[in-house]
Coordinates of C-alpha atoms and ligand atoms in Angstrom, one line a residue:
M70 CA 96.6 67.2 94.4
N71 CA 98.7 70.1 94.0
L72 CA 99.9 72.1 97.1
I73 CA 97.2 75.9 95.8
A74 CA 94.7 72.6 95.1
Q75 CA 95.3 71.4 99.5
L76 CA 94.7 74.6 100.3
Q77 CA 92.3 75.9 98.7
D78 CA 90.2 73.2 99.0
V79 CA 90.9 73.6 104.0
L80 CA 90.5 77.4 102.7
G81 CA 88.1 77.6 101.1
T82 CA 89.1 79.7 97.4
D83 CA 88.8 82.7 98.6
Q84 CA 91.6 82.4 101.0
V85 CA 93.9 81.8 98.8
L86 CA 95.6 84.4 96.8
I87 CA 97.4 83.9 93.8
S88 CA 97.2 87.0 91.0
P89 CA 99.6 89.1 92.1
E90 CA 96.9 91.9 92.3
A91 CA 95.6 89.9 94.8
Q92 CA 98.6 89.0 96.5
A93 CA 100.7 91.9 96.3
H94 CA 99.8 94.3 99.3
Y95 CA 102.0 92.0 101.1
L96 CA 104.8 90.9 99.5
E97 CA 106.2 94.7 99.8
D98 CA 107.3 95.3 104.0
W99 CA 106.1 99.2 104.7
R100 CA 109.5 100.6 104.3
G101 CA 108.7 99.9 100.5
R102 CA 113.0 98.3 101.1
Y103 CA 112.0 94.4 100.4
Q104 CA 109.4 92.9 98.0
G105 CA 109.3 89.7 97.8
R106 CA 107.0 87.0 95.3
A107 CA 105.2 84.2 96.9
Q108 CA 103.2 81.0 95.5
A109 CA 100.1 81.9 97.5
V110 CA 99.6 84.3 100.0
V111 CA 96.8 82.2 102.2
L112 CA 94.2 84.2 105.0
P113 CA 94.1 81.1 107.6
Q114 CA 90.8 82.3 110.1
S115 CA 91.3 79.4 112.9
T116 CA 94.3 77.4 114.5
D117 CA 93.0 74.7 112.7
D118 CA 93.9 75.9 109.5
V119 CA 97.3 76.9 110.4
I120 CA 97.7 73.9 111.7
Q121 CA 96.4 72.1 108.0
I122 CA 98.5 74.8 106.8
V123 CA 101.8 73.6 108.3
Q124 CA 101.3 70.1 107.3
R125 CA 100.8 70.8 103.9
C126 CA 103.6 72.9 103.2
G127 CA 105.6 71.2 105.1
D128 CA 104.4 67.4 103.2
A129 CA 105.7 69.5 99.7
G130 CA 108.9 71.4 101.1
V131 CA 107.5 74.7 101.0
P132 CA 108.4 77.8 103.2
I133 CA 106.4 79.3 105.0
V134 CA 106.4 82.8 105.4
P135 CA 104.5 84.7 108.9
Q136 CA 103.0 87.9 108.4
G137 CA 100.5 89.9 110.5
G138 CA 99.8 93.2 110.3
N139 CA 103.6 93.8 107.6
T140 CA 104.4 97.0 109.2
G141 CA 107.8 94.7 110.6
L142 CA 111.1 97.6 109.6
C143 CA 113.5 94.7 108.9
G144 CA 111.8 92.9 106.4
G145 CA 110.8 90.0 108.6
A146 CA 107.6 89.2 107.2
T147 CA 108.8 89.4 103.1
P148 CA 109.6 86.8 101.4
D149 CA 112.1 85.8 99.2
T150 CA 112.2 86.7 96.1
S151 CA 112.0 83.4 94.0
G152 CA 108.1 82.4 94.2
Q153 CA 108.5 79.1 96.3
A154 CA 107.3 80.4 99.7
V155 CA 103.6 80.7 101.3
V156 CA 103.5 83.8 102.8
V157 CA 100.5 83.3 106.1
A158 CA 98.9 86.6 106.8
M159 CA 97.6 85.8 110.1
T160 CA 94.8 88.6 110.0
K161 CA 92.2 87.1 110.3
L162 CA 92.7 85.2 113.2
N163 CA 91.3 87.3 115.1
R164 CA 89.3 86.6 117.7
I165 CA 89.6 87.9 121.7
R166 CA 89.0 84.8 123.2
S167 CA 88.8 86.2 126.3
V168 CA 88.8 88.4 128.8
D169 CA 89.5 88.2 132.7
A170 CA 88.9 91.5 135.1
I171 CA 89.8 89.6 137.9
N172 CA 93.3 87.9 136.3
F173 CA 94.2 91.5 134.8
S174 CA 94.5 88.9 131.9
I175 CA 93.3 88.4 127.7
T176 CA 93.2 85.7 126.0
A177 CA 93.2 86.2 122.3
E178 CA 93.6 85.0 118.8
A179 CA 97.0 86.0 117.2
G180 CA 96.0 88.1 114.0
A181 CA 94.5 91.4 116.5
T182 CA 96.0 94.7 116.1
L183 CA 97.3 96.0 119.6
D184 CA 93.3 98.8 118.7
Q185 CA 91.2 95.7 119.1
L186 CA 93.3 94.4 122.1
K187 CA 93.3 98.1 124.4
V188 CA 89.7 98.2 123.3
A189 CA 88.7 94.5 125.1
A190 CA 90.7 95.5 127.6
E191 CA 88.9 99.1 128.3
S192 CA 85.7 97.4 128.0
V193 CA 86.3 96.6 131.6
N194 CA 87.8 99.5 132.6
R195 CA 91.6 97.4 132.1
L196 CA 94.5 98.5 130.3
Y197 CA 96.6 96.4 127.2
P198 CA 99.5 98.7 127.8
L199 CA 101.8 97.9 124.2
T200 CA 101.5 101.5 122.6
L201 CA 102.7 101.8 118.9
G202 CA 102.9 103.5 116.3
A203 CA 101.5 101.7 113.9
G204 CA 98.9 100.1 116.8
H205 CA 96.0 100.1 113.7
L206 CA 97.5 97.2 112.1
S207 CA 100.2 95.7 114.1
T208 CA 99.3 92.4 115.5
L209 CA 99.3 90.2 117.9
G210 CA 101.4 87.5 116.6
G211 CA 103.7 90.8 115.1
T212 CA 105.0 92.1 118.1
L213 CA 105.5 89.0 120.5
A214 CA 107.1 87.6 117.5
T215 CA 109.4 91.2 117.5
N216 CA 109.2 91.3 120.9
A217 CA 108.3 94.8 120.3
G218 CA 108.7 97.6 122.8
G219 CA 107.1 101.1 122.1
L220 CA 105.5 103.4 123.9
Q221 CA 105.3 102.5 127.0
V222 CA 108.1 100.1 128.3
L223 CA 109.8 102.5 131.2
R224 CA 106.5 100.9 132.9
Y225 CA 105.0 98.4 131.4
G226 CA 108.4 96.4 129.7
M227 CA 108.2 94.4 126.8
T228 CA 106.2 92.0 124.7
R229 CA 107.7 89.6 126.4
D230 CA 106.9 90.8 129.7
L231 CA 103.5 91.0 129.1
C232 CA 103.4 88.0 127.9
L233 CA 101.5 84.5 130.7
G234 CA 100.7 82.3 127.9
L235 CA 101.5 81.0 124.3
E236 CA 99.5 78.6 121.4
V237 CA 101.9 77.7 118.5
V238 CA 101.8 75.7 115.7
L239 CA 105.2 74.0 115.0
P240 CA 107.0 73.8 112.1
D241 CA 106.2 69.5 112.1
G242 CA 102.0 70.9 112.1
T243 CA 101.8 69.7 116.0
L244 CA 100.0 72.7 118.3
W245 CA 102.1 73.4 121.7
S246 CA 99.8 74.8 123.8
K247 CA 100.2 76.4 126.7
L248 CA 98.0 79.2 127.4
S249 CA 98.3 79.8 131.2
P250 CA 97.1 82.4 132.6
L251 CA 99.8 82.4 135.3
R252 CA 102.5 85.0 137.1
K253 CA 104.1 81.5 138.3
D254 CA 104.8 78.8 137.0
N255 CA 108.4 77.5 137.3
T256 CA 107.4 74.2 135.1
G257 CA 110.4 73.1 134.1
Y258 CA 112.1 75.3 131.0
D259 CA 109.8 78.6 129.2
L260 CA 109.3 77.9 126.3
K261 CA 107.2 80.5 125.4
Q262 CA 110.6 82.4 125.6
L263 CA 111.6 80.4 122.9
F264 CA 108.8 81.8 120.6
I265 CA 108.8 85.6 121.7
G266 CA 111.6 87.3 119.8
A267 CA 112.2 84.5 116.9
E268 CA 110.5 86.4 114.1
G269 CA 108.1 83.6 112.9
T270 CA 111.6 81.2 112.1
L271 CA 110.4 78.4 115.0
G272 CA 106.9 78.4 114.9
L273 CA 103.5 79.8 114.0
I274 CA 102.2 82.4 116.9
T275 CA 98.6 81.7 116.4
A276 CA 97.0 82.6 120.1
A277 CA 98.7 84.2 123.5
T278 CA 97.4 85.5 127.0
M279 CA 98.1 88.7 128.4
K280 CA 98.6 91.2 130.8
L281 CA 96.8 93.6 131.5
M282 CA 97.0 96.6 133.8
P283 CA 94.5 99.1 135.9
L284 CA 93.4 101.4 133.1
P285 CA 94.8 105.0 134.7
A286 CA 92.1 108.2 135.9
A287 CA 94.2 110.7 134.2
R288 CA 98.0 111.7 132.1
A289 CA 99.9 114.7 131.8
L290 CA 102.6 115.5 129.5
I291 CA 105.8 117.6 130.2
W292 CA 107.1 118.6 126.5
L293 CA 110.7 120.5 126.9
D294 CA 112.9 121.7 124.7
V295 CA 116.1 121.1 126.2
A296 CA 119.7 122.5 124.5
D297 CA 120.8 118.4 123.9
A298 CA 120.1 115.3 124.5
E299 CA 122.4 115.5 127.4
Q300 CA 119.6 117.5 129.1
A301 CA 117.1 114.7 128.0
I302 CA 118.4 112.5 130.5
Q303 CA 119.6 115.0 132.9
A304 CA 115.8 115.3 133.0
H305 CA 114.5 111.9 132.3
A306 CA 117.5 111.1 135.5
L307 CA 115.0 113.3 138.0
A308 CA 111.9 112.2 136.6
Q309 CA 112.8 108.9 137.5
T310 CA 113.1 109.7 141.0
V311 CA 110.6 112.4 141.1
F312 CA 107.3 110.5 139.5
A313 CA 108.6 107.4 141.4
G314 CA 107.5 104.7 138.5
A315 CA 104.2 106.9 137.6
Q316 CA 106.4 107.7 133.8
T317 CA 104.8 105.9 131.3
A318 CA 106.9 107.7 128.1
A319 CA 110.2 109.2 127.5
E320 CA 111.3 110.2 124.2
L321 CA 113.3 112.2 122.2
I322 CA 113.3 113.6 118.7
S323 CA 116.2 115.3 117.6
P324 CA 115.1 119.3 115.0
I325 CA 116.0 117.7 112.3
T326 CA 113.3 115.6 113.5
L327 CA 110.8 117.5 113.2
S328 CA 111.3 119.6 110.5
L329 CA 110.7 116.4 108.3
V330 CA 106.9 115.9 110.1
R331 CA 106.6 119.5 110.2
K332 CA 107.3 119.0 106.6
H333 CA 105.4 115.9 105.7
L334 CA 102.4 115.7 107.9
P335 CA 101.2 119.8 108.1
E336 CA 97.6 118.2 110.3
A337 CA 100.3 117.3 113.5
V338 CA 99.7 120.5 115.7
L339 CA 102.4 121.9 118.0
P340 CA 99.0 122.8 120.9
A341 CA 99.5 126.2 122.0
V342 CA 99.9 124.9 126.1
A343 CA 103.6 123.7 124.7
G344 CA 105.1 127.2 123.3
D345 CA 106.6 127.5 119.6
W346 CA 107.9 124.6 117.4
P347 CA 111.0 124.8 119.4
T348 CA 114.3 125.1 116.4
G349 CA 116.6 122.3 119.0
W350 CA 115.2 118.6 120.4
A351 CA 112.1 118.1 121.6
F352 CA 111.5 116.4 125.0
M353 CA 108.7 114.4 126.7
M354 CA 107.8 112.9 128.9
E355 CA 103.6 111.3 130.6
V356 CA 103.2 110.1 133.1
S357 CA 100.0 108.7 134.5
A358 CA 98.4 108.1 137.4
H359 CA 95.1 106.9 138.6
D360 CA 93.9 109.8 140.8
A361 CA 93.9 112.4 139.4
E362 CA 95.0 114.4 142.3
F363 CA 97.8 112.4 143.4
L364 CA 98.8 113.3 139.3
Q365 CA 98.7 116.5 140.2
A366 CA 100.9 116.4 143.7
L367 CA 103.0 114.5 140.8
L368 CA 103.4 117.4 139.0
A369 CA 103.9 120.0 141.8
A370 CA 106.8 117.8 142.6
W371 CA 108.5 117.8 139.4
V372 CA 108.0 122.0 139.2
R373 CA 109.5 122.5 143.1
A374 CA 112.6 119.6 142.3
C375 CA 113.2 121.5 138.7
A376 CA 113.3 124.5 140.6
A377 CA 115.4 123.2 143.0
D378 CA 118.1 121.7 139.8
R379 CA 117.7 125.3 137.9
M380 CA 116.5 123.1 135.1
P381 CA 113.2 124.1 132.8
A382 CA 110.3 122.0 134.2
G383 CA 108.9 122.1 131.0
S384 CA 104.9 123.2 129.8
L385 CA 102.3 120.8 131.6
I386 CA 99.8 119.3 129.4
A387 CA 97.2 118.4 130.9
A388 CA 93.6 118.8 128.7
D389 CA 93.6 115.2 126.4
E390 CA 92.8 117.1 122.9
D391 CA 96.8 118.1 124.1
Q392 CA 98.3 115.5 124.3
A393 CA 97.0 113.7 122.0
A394 CA 98.1 116.1 119.7
I395 CA 101.7 115.4 120.9
W396 CA 101.5 112.2 120.7
A397 CA 100.0 112.9 116.5
I398 CA 103.0 113.9 116.6
R399 CA 106.1 111.5 117.7
K400 CA 103.5 108.3 116.8
G401 CA 104.5 111.0 112.5
L402 CA 107.4 111.2 113.1
A403 CA 108.5 107.1 111.4
E404 CA 105.5 108.5 108.5
S405 CA 107.2 111.3 107.7
Q406 CA 110.5 109.7 107.4
K407 CA 108.5 107.1 105.0
R408 CA 107.3 109.8 103.1
E409 CA 111.1 112.5 102.8
G410 CA 112.3 109.0 101.1
I411 CA 114.3 106.1 101.9
S412 CA 116.8 105.8 104.9
I413 CA 119.4 103.5 106.8
K414 CA 117.8 103.0 109.8
H415 CA 119.3 102.2 113.0
D416 CA 117.3 101.0 116.3
V417 CA 119.7 100.7 119.2
G418 CA 119.5 100.6 122.9
L419 CA 122.6 101.4 124.7
P420 CA 122.9 103.0 128.6
I421 CA 121.4 105.4 129.3
S422 CA 123.8 107.7 130.1
C423 CA 126.2 106.4 127.3
I424 CA 122.9 108.7 124.6
P425 CA 125.5 112.0 124.2
Q426 CA 128.9 110.2 123.2
F427 CA 126.6 107.6 121.6
L428 CA 125.3 110.1 119.3
S429 CA 128.2 113.0 119.4
E430 CA 130.9 110.2 118.5
A431 CA 128.5 108.3 115.7
S432 CA 127.7 111.8 114.5
A433 CA 131.0 113.0 113.4
A434 CA 131.7 109.5 112.7
L435 CA 129.5 109.3 109.6
E436 CA 130.6 113.4 108.7
A437 CA 133.9 112.6 107.9
R438 CA 132.9 108.8 106.3
F439 CA 129.6 110.5 104.1
P440 CA 130.2 114.3 104.4
G441 CA 127.1 115.8 104.4
I442 CA 125.0 113.0 105.7
R443 CA 121.8 114.2 107.4
I444 CA 120.8 112.1 110.5
V445 CA 117.1 111.4 111.7
T446 CA 116.9 110.7 114.9
F447 CA 114.2 110.1 117.6
G448 CA 113.1 107.2 119.8
H449 CA 112.3 105.6 123.4
V450 CA 115.3 107.7 125.2
G451 CA 114.2 106.3 128.4
D452 CA 114.7 103.0 127.5
G453 CA 118.4 103.3 125.9
N454 CA 116.8 103.5 122.7
L455 CA 117.3 105.4 119.6
H456 CA 116.7 105.0 116.1
F457 CA 119.0 106.4 114.0
N458 CA 118.1 107.1 110.9
L459 CA 120.3 108.2 107.9
S460 CA 119.7 109.7 104.3
F461 CA 120.6 112.8 102.3
A462 CA 118.3 115.2 101.6
D463 CA 119.8 115.0 97.7
P464 CA 117.6 112.4 95.8
A465 CA 120.7 111.2 93.7
Q466 CA 123.5 111.1 96.3
N467 CA 120.9 109.4 98.8
V468 CA 120.9 106.6 95.4
A469 CA 124.7 106.2 96.1
L470 CA 124.1 106.6 100.5
I471 CA 121.7 103.1 99.8
D472 CA 124.1 101.5 98.1
Q473 CA 126.8 102.6 100.8
S474 CA 124.7 101.1 103.4
L475 CA 126.9 98.0 104.5
A476 CA 130.0 100.9 104.8
A477 CA 127.5 103.1 107.1
N478 CA 126.4 99.9 109.3
A479 CA 129.8 99.7 110.6
V480 CA 130.3 102.6 111.3
V481 CA 127.8 102.8 113.9
Y482 CA 128.2 99.6 114.2
E483 CA 131.4 100.4 115.7
V484 CA 130.3 103.3 118.4
V485 CA 127.7 100.8 119.6
S486 CA 129.2 97.4 120.5
R487 CA 132.1 100.1 121.8
L488 CA 130.0 102.0 124.3
G489 CA 128.7 98.0 125.1
G490 CA 125.0 98.1 123.4
S491 CA 122.6 96.2 121.1
I492 CA 122.5 96.5 117.4
A493 CA 118.8 95.9 117.4
A494 CA 116.9 97.1 120.7
E495 CA 113.6 96.6 119.5
H496 CA 113.3 95.9 115.6
G497 CA 114.1 92.8 115.4
I498 CA 116.1 92.0 113.6
G499 CA 114.0 90.7 109.6
Q500 CA 116.4 90.3 106.7
L501 CA 118.0 93.7 107.5
K502 CA 120.7 92.3 109.8
P503 CA 122.1 88.2 110.0
A504 CA 124.5 89.1 109.1
W505 CA 125.1 92.0 111.5
L506 CA 123.6 89.0 114.4
A507 CA 126.5 87.6 113.4
A508 CA 129.2 89.9 113.5
H509 CA 127.8 91.1 116.8
A510 CA 126.9 88.4 118.9
P511 CA 128.5 87.4 121.3
A512 CA 130.9 84.4 121.0
G513 CA 128.4 80.3 121.3
S514 CA 125.2 82.3 121.0
I515 CA 124.6 81.9 116.4
A516 CA 125.9 78.3 116.8
L517 CA 122.9 77.7 120.0
M518 CA 120.0 79.3 118.3
Q519 CA 121.7 77.4 115.2
Q520 CA 120.9 73.5 117.7
I521 CA 117.7 75.6 118.5
K522 CA 117.2 76.2 114.8
T523 CA 118.2 72.5 113.5
A524 CA 116.1 71.5 117.3
L525 CA 112.8 72.8 115.9
D526 CA 112.8 73.5 112.7
P527 CA 115.0 71.0 110.5
R528 CA 113.8 72.1 106.9
G529 CA 114.7 75.6 108.2
L530 CA 110.7 76.4 106.0
M531 CA 110.4 78.1 108.9
N532 CA 110.9 82.4 107.7
P533 CA 114.1 81.4 106.3
G534 CA 116.6 83.8 105.8
K535 CA 115.6 85.5 108.8
V536 CA 117.6 86.4 112.1
L537 CA 119.3 83.5 111.2
P538 CA 122.4 83.9 108.6
G539 CA 123.2 81.7 105.7
Ligands
FAD615 C1 104.5 103.6 111.6 C2 104.9 102.2 112.5 C3 106.2 102.6 113.6 C4 106.5 101.3 114.8 N1 106.0 101.6 115.9 C5 106.9 100.3 116.3 C6 107.1 101.3 118.1 O1 106.9 102.1 118.6 N2 108.1 100.3 119.0 C7 108.5 99.0 118.0 O2 109.3 98.0 119.0 N3 107.8 98.9 116.6 C8 107.6 99.6 116.3 N4 107.3 99.8 114.5 C9 107.4 97.8 114.5 C10 106.6 97.4 113.9 O3 105.1 98.2 113.9 C11 106.8 96.3 115.1 O4 107.7 95.7 114.5 C12 105.1 95.1 115.5 O5 105.8 93.8 116.0 C13 105.1 95.0 113.5 O6 103.7 94.0 114.3 P1 102.8 93.0 112.8 O7 101.3 92.6 112.9 O8 103.2 94.0 111.9 O9 104.0 91.9 111.7 P2 105.0 92.2 110.2 O10 105.4 93.1 109.9 O11 103.6 91.7 110.3 O12 105.6 90.6 110.9 C14 107.6 91.0 111.7 C15 107.9 89.5 112.1 O13 106.7 89.1 113.1 C16 106.2 87.4 112.2 N5 105.7 87.2 112.6 C17 104.3 88.0 112.5 N6 103.3 87.3 113.0 C18 103.5 86.6 113.9 C19 103.1 85.2 113.8 N7 101.5 85.1 113.8 N8 103.2 84.1 114.1 C20 105.0 83.6 114.1 N9 106.0 85.1 113.4 C21 104.7 85.8 113.5 C22 107.1 87.8 111.3 O14 107.6 86.5 110.2 C23 108.1 89.2 111.3 O15 109.2 88.5 111.2 C24 106.6 99.9 113.5 C25 106.1 101.3 112.7 C26 105.6 101.5 112.4 C27 105.1 101.2 110.7

């Protein structure tokens, strides 16, 4: 039997997509930046299905591209154009296996979406904290494979920080399972860390045990019009001391970014309590507590601290519907950028104190190299993470800019590197940045990564062309 017939035998013909129409959704990334081809897209529904797929593909020497919700922003889940790969779409392997309210943990299959995890956690009065704009699509496996960050890292950490245990099908088709719910477990190498952030290059994650948190009883947003990034990070530093751990988000949005939201998402409405749409930068912070009175005390302390420092305290937004309206604006930024057209995306990590310097130096260097360039920047400034997207408003000029992506990247990454930053803060490397990773990784890092890759996947069949160069 050929490979397709074997996969149909294992999974059933309706779970093996062969026609171009059925495959189309799986062969292009969310931004429309990458298009690939595959001999099949398969939809496993159990860990055993995944084992069978990996073994059959291994026997046939066929590369595998793992895919979750296909919301990644670096092309990691898109196959190359050779048409040889099998895409393993994990969205039907999505059961919540167990929720332990006392241990504050949840075990779920890799295709469960973030929204599914949140609902399951809330059913026992707990919080699954990982929050992204694409949470209705992004999966547990995809967020683990990219070590996703998002909007609440400041308080709860990245996906890696939330993971207690993993179940993984290795490239040779064997199962490694340690779905441990333990918080302390120093028994040799912490193997799960190898697969978190590996973007599917070392194995297919089939399930995980994740931490849950107490569900906050009260949340408030602070919406501040600020002159520039410097003022935002000063406000953030003050907030860190006043809120002492109760701050859950700190997001910066540039004026151009806000203008794109207003252009492309007319349904996005700034609530009256936040004032008029800012003409300058917007800075928003979320504070949450397990008691409404305590939250009020924190907000009062914030107003006093701002008065003492002669800083604006901003609009304090308590009503749930007003907070939801502001979060819809924040979560709509990536979508409005996408509707505006293709851009050169950067997802950089910086020491928070260096953010203003990065913005002024990178902007000046880009303007000198590409006069009139438009910089759409926003991000999780409380984590030192900026999205820094480059484009021209004029479509013809924009096409020419995209052709010069390498030159534009070099300008940006030179400044990032000089300031001790990272070229990939939370979106990963995918097929977008392997060469840049190789150029910026500390000496010896790529060789070490290659040794790990070779040890686990000697034939290089697991998500080839992603993360590592060459
Ligand atoms: C509107 C929007 C907002 C976003 N906001 C954020 C944000 O705030 N923070 C952030 O970090 N990211 C953000 N992202 C990026 C994206 O959502 C994350 O990278 C997410 O982790 C991808 O999950 P996914 O299930 O869609 O994975 P996919 O895109 O399907 O895959 C991503 C990578 O993981 C691998 N993979 C997927 N599933 C598995 C598995 N089970 N086992 C092994 N490897 C696997 C794939 O091969 C690929 O390399 C955003 C994206 C969008 C579209």
